[in-house]
CSV table of C-alpha atoms and ligand atoms in Angstrom, one decimal:
chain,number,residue,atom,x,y,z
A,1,UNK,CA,-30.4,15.7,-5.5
A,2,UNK,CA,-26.8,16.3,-5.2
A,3,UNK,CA,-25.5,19.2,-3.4
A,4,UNK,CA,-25.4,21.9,-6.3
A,5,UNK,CA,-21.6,22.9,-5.4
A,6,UNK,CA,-20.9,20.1,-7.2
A,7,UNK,CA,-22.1,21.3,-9.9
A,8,UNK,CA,-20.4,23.8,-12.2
A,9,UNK,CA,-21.8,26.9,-11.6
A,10,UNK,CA,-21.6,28.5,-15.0
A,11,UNK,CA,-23.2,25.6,-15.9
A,12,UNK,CA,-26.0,26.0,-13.5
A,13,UNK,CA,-26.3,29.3,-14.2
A,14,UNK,CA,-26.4,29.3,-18.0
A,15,UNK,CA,-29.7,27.1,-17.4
A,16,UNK,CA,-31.6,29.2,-15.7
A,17,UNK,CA,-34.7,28.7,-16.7
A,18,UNK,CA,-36.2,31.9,-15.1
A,19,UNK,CA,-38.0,34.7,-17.6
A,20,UNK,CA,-35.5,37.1,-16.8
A,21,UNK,CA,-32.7,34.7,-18.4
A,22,UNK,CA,-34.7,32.9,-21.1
A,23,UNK,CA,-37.8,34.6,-23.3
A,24,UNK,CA,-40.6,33.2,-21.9
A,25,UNK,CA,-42.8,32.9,-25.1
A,26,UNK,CA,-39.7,31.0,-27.5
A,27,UNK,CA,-37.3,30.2,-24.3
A,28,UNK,CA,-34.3,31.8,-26.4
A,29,UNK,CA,-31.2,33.2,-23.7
A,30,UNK,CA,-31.0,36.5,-23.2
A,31,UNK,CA,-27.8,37.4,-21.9
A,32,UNK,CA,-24.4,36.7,-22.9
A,33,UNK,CA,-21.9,34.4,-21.1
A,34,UNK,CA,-19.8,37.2,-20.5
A,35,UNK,CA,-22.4,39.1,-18.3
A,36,UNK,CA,-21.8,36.6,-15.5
A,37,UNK,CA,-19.8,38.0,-13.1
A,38,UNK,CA,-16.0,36.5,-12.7
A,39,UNK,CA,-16.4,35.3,-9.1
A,40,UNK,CA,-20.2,33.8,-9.5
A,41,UNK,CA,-20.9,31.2,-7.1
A,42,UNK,CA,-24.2,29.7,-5.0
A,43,UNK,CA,-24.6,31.6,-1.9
A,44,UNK,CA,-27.5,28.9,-0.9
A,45,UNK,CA,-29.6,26.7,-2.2
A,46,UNK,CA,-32.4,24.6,-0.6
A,47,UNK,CA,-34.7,21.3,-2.2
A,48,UNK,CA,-38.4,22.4,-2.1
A,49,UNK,CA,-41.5,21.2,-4.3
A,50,UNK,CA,-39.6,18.9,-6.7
A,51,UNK,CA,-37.8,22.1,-7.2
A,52,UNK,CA,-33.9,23.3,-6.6
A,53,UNK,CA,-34.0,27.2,-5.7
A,54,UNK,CA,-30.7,29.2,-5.9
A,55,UNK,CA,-29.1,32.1,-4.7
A,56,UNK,CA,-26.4,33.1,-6.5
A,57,UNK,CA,-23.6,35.7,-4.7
A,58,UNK,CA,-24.9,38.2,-7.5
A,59,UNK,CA,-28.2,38.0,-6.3
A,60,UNK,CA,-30.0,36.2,-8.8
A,61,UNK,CA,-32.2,33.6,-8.2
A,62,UNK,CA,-32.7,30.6,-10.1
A,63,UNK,CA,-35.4,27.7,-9.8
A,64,UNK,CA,-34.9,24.2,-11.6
A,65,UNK,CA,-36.8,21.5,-11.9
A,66,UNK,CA,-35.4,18.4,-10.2
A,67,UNK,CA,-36.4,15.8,-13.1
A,68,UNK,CA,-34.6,18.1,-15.4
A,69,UNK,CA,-31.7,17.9,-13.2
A,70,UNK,CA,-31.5,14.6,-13.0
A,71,UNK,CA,-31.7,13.9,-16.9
A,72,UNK,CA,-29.7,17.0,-17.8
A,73,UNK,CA,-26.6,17.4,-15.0
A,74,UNK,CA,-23.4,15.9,-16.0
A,75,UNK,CA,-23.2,13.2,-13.2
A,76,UNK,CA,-27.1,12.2,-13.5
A,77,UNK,CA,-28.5,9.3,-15.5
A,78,UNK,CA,-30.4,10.8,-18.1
A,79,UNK,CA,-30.4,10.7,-21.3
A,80,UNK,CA,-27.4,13.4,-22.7
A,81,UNK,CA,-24.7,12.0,-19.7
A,82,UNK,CA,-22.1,9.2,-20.1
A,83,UNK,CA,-19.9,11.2,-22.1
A,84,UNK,CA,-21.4,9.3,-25.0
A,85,UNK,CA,-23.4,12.8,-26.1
A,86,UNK,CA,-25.7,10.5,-28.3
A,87,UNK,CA,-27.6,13.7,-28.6
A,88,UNK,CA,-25.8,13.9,-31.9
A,89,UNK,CA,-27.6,11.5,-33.5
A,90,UNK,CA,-25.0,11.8,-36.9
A,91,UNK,CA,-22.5,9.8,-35.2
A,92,UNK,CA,-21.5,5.8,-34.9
A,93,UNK,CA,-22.6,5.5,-31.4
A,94,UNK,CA,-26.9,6.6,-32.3
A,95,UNK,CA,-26.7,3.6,-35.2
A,96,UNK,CA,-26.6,0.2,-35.5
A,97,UNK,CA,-24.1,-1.5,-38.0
A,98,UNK,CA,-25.1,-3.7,-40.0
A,99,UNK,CA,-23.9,-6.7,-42.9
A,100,UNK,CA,-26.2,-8.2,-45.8
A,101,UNK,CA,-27.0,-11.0,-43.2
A,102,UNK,CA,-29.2,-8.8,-41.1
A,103,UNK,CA,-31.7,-8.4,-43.4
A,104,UNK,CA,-32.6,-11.7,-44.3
A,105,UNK,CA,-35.9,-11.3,-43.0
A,106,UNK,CA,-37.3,-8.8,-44.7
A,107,UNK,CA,-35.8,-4.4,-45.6
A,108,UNK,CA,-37.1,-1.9,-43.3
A,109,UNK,CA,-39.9,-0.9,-45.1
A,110,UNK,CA,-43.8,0.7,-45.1
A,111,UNK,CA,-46.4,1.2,-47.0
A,112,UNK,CA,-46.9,4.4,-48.6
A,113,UNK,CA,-50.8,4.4,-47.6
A,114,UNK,CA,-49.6,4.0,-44.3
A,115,UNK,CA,-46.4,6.0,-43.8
A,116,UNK,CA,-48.9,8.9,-44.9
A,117,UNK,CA,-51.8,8.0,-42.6
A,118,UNK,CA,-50.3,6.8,-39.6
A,119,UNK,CA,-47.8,9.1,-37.9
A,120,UNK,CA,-46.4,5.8,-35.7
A,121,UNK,CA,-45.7,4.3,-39.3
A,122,UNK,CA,-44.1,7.6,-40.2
A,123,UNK,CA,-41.8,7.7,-37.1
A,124,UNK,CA,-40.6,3.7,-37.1
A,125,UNK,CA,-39.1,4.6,-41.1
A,126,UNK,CA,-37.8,7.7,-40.2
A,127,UNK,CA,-36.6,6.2,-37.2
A,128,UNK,CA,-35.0,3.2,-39.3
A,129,UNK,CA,-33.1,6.2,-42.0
A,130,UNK,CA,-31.4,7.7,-38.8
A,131,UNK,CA,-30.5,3.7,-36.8
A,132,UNK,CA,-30.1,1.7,-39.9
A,133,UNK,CA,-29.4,4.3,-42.6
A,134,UNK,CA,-32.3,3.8,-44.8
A,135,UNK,CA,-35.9,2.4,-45.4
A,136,UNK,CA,-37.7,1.9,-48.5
A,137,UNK,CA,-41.3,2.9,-48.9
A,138,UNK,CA,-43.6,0.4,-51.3
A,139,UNK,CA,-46.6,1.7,-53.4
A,140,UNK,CA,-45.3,5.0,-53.8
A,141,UNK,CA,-48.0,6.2,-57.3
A,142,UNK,CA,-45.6,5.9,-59.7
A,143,UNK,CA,-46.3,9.5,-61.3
A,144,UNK,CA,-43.7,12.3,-62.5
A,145,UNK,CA,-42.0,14.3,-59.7
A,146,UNK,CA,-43.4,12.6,-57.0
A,147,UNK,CA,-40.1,11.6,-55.2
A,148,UNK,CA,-40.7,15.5,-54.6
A,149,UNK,CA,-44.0,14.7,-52.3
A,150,UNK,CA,-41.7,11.6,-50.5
A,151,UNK,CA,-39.2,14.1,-49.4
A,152,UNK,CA,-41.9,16.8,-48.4
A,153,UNK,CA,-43.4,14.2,-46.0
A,154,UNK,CA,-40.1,14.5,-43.6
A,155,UNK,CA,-38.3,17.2,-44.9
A,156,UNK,CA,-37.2,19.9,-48.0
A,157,UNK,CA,-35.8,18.9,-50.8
A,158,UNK,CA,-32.4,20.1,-51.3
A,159,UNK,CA,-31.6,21.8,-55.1
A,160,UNK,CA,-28.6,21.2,-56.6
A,161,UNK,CA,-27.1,22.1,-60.5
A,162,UNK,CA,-29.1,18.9,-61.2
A,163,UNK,CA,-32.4,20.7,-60.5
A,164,UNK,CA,-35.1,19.6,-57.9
A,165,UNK,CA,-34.9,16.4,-58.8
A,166,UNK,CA,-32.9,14.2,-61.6
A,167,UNK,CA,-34.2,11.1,-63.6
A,168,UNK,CA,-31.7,8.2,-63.5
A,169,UNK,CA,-32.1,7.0,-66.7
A,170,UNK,CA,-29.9,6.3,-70.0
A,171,UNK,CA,-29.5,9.5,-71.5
A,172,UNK,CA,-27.8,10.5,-74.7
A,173,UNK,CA,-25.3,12.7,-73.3
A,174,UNK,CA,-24.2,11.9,-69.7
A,175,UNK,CA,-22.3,14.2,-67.6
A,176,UNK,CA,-22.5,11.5,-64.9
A,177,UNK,CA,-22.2,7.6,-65.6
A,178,UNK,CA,-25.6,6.8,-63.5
A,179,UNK,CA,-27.3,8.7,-66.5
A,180,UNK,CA,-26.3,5.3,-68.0
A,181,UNK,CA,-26.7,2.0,-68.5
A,182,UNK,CA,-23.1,0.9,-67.0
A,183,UNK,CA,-23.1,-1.0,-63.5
A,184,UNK,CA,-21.9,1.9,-60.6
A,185,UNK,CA,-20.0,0.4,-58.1
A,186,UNK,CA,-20.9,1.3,-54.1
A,187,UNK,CA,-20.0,5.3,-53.8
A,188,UNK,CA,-21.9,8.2,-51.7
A,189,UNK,CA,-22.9,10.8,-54.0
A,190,UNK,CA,-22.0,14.1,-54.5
A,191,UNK,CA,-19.0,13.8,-52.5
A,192,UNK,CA,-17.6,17.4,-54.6
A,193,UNK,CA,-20.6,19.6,-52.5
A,194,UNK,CA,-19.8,21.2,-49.3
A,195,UNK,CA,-21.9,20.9,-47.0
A,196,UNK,CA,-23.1,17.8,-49.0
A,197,UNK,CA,-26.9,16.0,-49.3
A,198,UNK,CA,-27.0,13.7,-46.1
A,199,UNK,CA,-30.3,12.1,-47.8
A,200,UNK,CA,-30.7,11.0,-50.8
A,201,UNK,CA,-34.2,9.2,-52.5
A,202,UNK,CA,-34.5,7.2,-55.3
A,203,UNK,CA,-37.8,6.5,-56.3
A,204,UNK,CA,-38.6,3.9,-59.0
A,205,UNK,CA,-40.9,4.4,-61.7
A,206,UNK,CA,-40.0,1.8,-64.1
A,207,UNK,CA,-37.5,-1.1,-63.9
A,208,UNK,CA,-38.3,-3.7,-66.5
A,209,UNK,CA,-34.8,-4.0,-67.8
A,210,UNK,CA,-32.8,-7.3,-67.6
A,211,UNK,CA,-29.9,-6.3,-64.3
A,212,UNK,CA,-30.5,-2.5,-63.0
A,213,UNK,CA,-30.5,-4.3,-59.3
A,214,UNK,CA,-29.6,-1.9,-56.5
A,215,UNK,CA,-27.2,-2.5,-53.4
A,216,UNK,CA,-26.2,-0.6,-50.2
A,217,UNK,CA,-23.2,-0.9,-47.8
A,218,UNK,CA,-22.9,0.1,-44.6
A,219,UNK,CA,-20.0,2.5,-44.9
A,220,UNK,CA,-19.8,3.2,-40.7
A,221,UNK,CA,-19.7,-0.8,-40.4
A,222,UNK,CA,-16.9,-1.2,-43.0
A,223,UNK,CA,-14.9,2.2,-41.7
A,224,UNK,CA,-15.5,0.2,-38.1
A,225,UNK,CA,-13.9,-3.0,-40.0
A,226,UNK,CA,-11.2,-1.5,-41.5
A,227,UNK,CA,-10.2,0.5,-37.4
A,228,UNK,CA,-9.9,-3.0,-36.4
A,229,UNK,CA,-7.8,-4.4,-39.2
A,230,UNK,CA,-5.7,-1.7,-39.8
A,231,UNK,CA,-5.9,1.1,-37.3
A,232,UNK,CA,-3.2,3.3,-38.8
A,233,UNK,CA,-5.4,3.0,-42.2
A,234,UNK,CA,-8.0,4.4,-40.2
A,235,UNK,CA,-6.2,7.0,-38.8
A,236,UNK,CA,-5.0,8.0,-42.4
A,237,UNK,CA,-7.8,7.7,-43.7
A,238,UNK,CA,-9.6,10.6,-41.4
A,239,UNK,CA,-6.5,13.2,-41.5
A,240,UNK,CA,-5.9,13.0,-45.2
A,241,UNK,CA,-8.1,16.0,-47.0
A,242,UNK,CA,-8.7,14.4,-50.4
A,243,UNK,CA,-10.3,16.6,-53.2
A,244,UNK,CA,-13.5,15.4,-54.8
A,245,UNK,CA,-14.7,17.3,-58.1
A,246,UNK,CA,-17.7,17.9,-60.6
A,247,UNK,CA,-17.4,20.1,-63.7
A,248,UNK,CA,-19.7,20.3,-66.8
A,249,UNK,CA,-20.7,22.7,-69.1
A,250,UNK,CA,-22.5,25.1,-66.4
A,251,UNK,CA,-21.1,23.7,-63.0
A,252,UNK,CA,-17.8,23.5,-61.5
A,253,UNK,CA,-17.6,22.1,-58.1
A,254,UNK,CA,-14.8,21.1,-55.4
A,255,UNK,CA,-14.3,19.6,-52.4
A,256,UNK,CA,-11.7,18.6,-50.0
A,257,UNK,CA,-12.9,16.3,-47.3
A,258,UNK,CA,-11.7,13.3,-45.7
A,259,UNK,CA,-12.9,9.9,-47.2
A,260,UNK,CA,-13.8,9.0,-42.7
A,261,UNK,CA,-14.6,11.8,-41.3
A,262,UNK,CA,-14.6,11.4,-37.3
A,263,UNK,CA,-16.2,13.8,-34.5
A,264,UNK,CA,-14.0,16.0,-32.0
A,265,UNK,CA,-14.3,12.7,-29.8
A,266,UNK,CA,-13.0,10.3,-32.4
A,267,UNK,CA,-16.6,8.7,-33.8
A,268,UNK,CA,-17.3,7.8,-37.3
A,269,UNK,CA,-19.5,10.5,-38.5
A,270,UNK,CA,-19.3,11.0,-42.3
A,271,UNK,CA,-18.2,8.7,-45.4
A,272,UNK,CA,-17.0,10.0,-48.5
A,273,UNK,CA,-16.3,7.4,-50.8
A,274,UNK,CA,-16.6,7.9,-55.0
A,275,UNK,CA,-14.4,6.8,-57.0
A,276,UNK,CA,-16.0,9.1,-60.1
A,277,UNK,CA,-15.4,12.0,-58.6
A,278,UNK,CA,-12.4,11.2,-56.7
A,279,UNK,CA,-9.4,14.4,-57.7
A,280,UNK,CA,-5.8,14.4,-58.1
A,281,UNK,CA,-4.3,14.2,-54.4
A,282,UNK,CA,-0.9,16.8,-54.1
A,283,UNK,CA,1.1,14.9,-51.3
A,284,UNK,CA,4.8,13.9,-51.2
A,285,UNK,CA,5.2,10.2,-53.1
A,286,UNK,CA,5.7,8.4,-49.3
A,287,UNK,CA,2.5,9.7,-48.1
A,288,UNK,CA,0.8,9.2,-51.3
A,289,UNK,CA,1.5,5.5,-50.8
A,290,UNK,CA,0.5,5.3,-47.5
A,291,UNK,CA,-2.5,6.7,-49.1
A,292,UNK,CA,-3.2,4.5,-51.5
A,293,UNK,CA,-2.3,1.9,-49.5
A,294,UNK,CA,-5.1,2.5,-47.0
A,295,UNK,CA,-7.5,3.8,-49.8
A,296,UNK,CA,-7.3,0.8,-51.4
A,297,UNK,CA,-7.9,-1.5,-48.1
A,298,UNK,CA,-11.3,0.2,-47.3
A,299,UNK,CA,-12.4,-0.3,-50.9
A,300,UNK,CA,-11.9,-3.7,-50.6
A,301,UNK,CA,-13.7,-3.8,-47.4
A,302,UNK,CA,-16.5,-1.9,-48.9
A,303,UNK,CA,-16.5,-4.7,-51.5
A,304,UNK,CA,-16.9,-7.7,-49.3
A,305,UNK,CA,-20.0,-9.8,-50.0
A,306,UNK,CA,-21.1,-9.8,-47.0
A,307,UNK,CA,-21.5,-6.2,-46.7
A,308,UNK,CA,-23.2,-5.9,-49.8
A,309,UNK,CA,-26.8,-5.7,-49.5
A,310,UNK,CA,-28.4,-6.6,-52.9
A,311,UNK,CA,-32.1,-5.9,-53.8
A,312,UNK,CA,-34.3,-5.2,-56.8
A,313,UNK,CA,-36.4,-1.5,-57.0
A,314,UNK,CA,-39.9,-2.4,-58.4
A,315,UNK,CA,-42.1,0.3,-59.8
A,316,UNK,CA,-43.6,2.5,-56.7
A,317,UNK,CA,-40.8,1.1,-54.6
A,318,UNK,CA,-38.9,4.9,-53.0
A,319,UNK,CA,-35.3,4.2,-51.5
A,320,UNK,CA,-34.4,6.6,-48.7
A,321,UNK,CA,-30.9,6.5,-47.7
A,322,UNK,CA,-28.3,8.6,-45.3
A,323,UNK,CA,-25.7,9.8,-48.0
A,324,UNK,CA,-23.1,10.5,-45.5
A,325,UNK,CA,-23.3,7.2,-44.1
A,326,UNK,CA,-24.7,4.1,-47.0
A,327,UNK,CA,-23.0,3.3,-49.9
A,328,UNK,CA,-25.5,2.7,-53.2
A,329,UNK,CA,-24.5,1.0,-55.9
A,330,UNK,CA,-26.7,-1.0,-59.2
A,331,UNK,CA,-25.5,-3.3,-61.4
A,332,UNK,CA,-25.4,-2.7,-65.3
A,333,UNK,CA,-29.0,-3.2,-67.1
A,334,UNK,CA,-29.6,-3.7,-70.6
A,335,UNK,CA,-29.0,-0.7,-72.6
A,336,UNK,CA,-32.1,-1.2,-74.3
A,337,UNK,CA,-34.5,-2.3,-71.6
A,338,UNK,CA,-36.8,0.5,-69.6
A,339,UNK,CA,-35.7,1.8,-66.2
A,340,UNK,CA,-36.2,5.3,-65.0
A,341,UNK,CA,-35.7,6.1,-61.6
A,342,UNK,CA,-36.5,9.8,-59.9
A,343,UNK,CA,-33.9,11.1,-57.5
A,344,UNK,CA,-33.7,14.0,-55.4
A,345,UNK,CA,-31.5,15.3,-51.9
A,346,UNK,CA,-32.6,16.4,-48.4
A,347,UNK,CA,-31.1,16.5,-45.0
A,348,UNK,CA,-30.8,14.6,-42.2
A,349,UNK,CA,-31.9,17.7,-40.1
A,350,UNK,CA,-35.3,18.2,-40.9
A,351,UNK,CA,-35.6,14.3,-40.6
A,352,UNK,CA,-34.6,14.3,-37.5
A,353,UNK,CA,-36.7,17.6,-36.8
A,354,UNK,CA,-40.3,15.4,-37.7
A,355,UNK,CA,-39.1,12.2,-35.9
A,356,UNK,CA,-38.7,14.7,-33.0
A,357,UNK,CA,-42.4,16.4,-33.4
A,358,UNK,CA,-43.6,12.8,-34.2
A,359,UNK,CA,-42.2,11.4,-30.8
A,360,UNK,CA,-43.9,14.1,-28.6
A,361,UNK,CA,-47.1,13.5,-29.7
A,362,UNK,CA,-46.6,9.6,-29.1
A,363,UNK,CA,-45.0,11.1,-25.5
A,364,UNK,CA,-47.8,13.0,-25.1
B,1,AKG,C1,-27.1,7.6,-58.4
B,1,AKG,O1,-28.1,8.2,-58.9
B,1,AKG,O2,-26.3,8.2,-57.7
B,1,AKG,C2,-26.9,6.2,-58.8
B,1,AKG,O3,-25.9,5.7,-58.3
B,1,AKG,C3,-27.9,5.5,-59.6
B,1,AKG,C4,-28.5,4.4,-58.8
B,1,AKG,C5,-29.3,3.5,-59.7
B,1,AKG,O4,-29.3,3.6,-60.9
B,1,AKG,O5,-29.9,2.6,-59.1
């Protein structure tokens, strides 16, 4: 173990694992940062029983387990060092990006038998929603509401003005083109809620009309394409607030997010991208250009054939899908042939709560 001076010491000390510092039944902190004293610093500390025991000048001792150290401290090799902080699993550097290509072989994809009865199942498709951005789930009984019971298996379902849930289907009066039978090109949805759905499902119930195929696009791999091509698009693209919008006869909704939104260390984190629902940007005619300029170069990245991953939803076939990340899109279906899919929202968070419970039991 390094010497602990090297260490920051409000660091250190704000891990202290002891009971007096941390509740020992939920492991919750129990003082404020602003108890430590100004001049805190180690008075000694020795290497004992896998164990590094402090003294601090205060006179508080603390005790910490050396494997902990060595996963946890800034300049040790575990997991959450590197300055990478993967530990935000939301962000470009926890995926992998992908084209059309890579999927030649076969989607990621389970059984529903299976993703119910066998918790390794479970964790490899929730494991593929958070690296790939989505998984679909075959044999899913193709009854009323049960895209409901699909979310509920990793998560909670997120309500919206739609409801629980909302049938994708050709209705007589739409207040969104998916309620009809027109194609709808690659787009996140509900790009006008703040925060907004990070999952969305789309679960199949019927699809014996001519066309009605579905398609994703990696949005993270074509943002990471069009940082290459065109870094000041890029650039533009994640400073430039851009109002999204939803109004109907009972909802009025707004929005003003970045179409690439980055994290404090410059990672791709969230896609907006809807062309629907995009609002009237207020900006000076110059920097509406450069706008437009750049907001039309990602769209035509995002249209690329090679980014577009095409597939057909077969009865019992459930689509999960990161909204802040994968574009969906379907073509147009014959107006008078049947398709009805079921659709609802959750959150990445929960997701990433089971996968986390799953994985200590396969730890365990
Ligand atoms: C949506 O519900 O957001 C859609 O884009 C509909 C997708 C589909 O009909 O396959």
């Amino acid at each position: 173990m390094s010497d602990p001076r090297a260490l920051s010491g409000y660091w250190l000390r704000d891990n202290c694992p002891c009971d007096e510092c941390r509740d020992p039944g939920n492991g919750q902190k129990l003082f404020q940062i602003t108890d430590l004293p100004a001049d805190l610093a180690v008075r000694e500390s020795t290497e004992r029983d896998g164990h590094l025991a402090v003294l601090w000048t205060d006179g508080h001792r603390s005790r910490y387990p050396l494997t902990w150290l060595a996963a946890a401290a800034p300049d040790g090799h575990g997991p959450e060092t590197a300055g990478r902080h993967p530990g935000d699993h939301r962000t470009e550097a926890a995926k992998r990006l992908w084209r059309a290509a890579d999927f030649a072989a076969g989607l990621p994809e389970a059984h529903w038998d299976a993703h119910l009865a066998d918790p390794a199942e479970r964790a490899a498709v929730l494991r593929a929603v958070r690296h790939l951005g989505f998984a679909v789930l075959r044999g899913v009984p193709t009854t009323d509401r049960q895209v409901l019971a699909v979310a509920r298996t990793f998560g909670h379902v997120r309500v919206t003005n739609y409801g629980e849930l909302f049938d994708v289907r050709v209705e007589p009066d739409p207040n969104n083109l998916a309620f009809t039978s027109a194609a709808i090109t690659p787009h996140t949805d509900n790009p006008y809620r703040d925060p907004v759905p990070t999952l969305q499902l789309l679960h199949c119930l019927e699809n014996a009309a001519e066309g009605g195929d579905s398609g994703l696009v990696d949005g993270f791999a074509a943002a990471d394409l069009l940082r290459t091509e065109a870094p000041e698009d890029f650039a533009l693209l994640t400073r430039t607030p851009v109002p999204f919008a939803f109004r109907d006869r009972t909802t009025e909704l707004h929005a003003e997010r970045p179409l690439i939104e980055t994290d404090a260390l410059g990672r791709i984190r969230e896609i907006r991208f809807n062309n629907r629902s995009i609002g009237t940007l207020r900006l000076p005619a110059a920097d509406l250009d450069a706008f437009y300029a750049a907001y039309r170069r990602f769209a035509a990245i995002i249209l690329r054939p090679e980014l577009q991953l095409t597939f057909r939803l077969d009865p019992g076939d459930c689509l999960v899908f990161d909204n802040t990340r994968l574009l969906h899109a379907r073509t147009a279906f014959d107006h008078d042939g049947h398709r009805h899919l079921q659709g609802c929202y959750a959150d990445l968070d929960s997701l990433g709560s089971t996968l986390a419970v799953l994985d200590r039991h396969t730890e365990a």
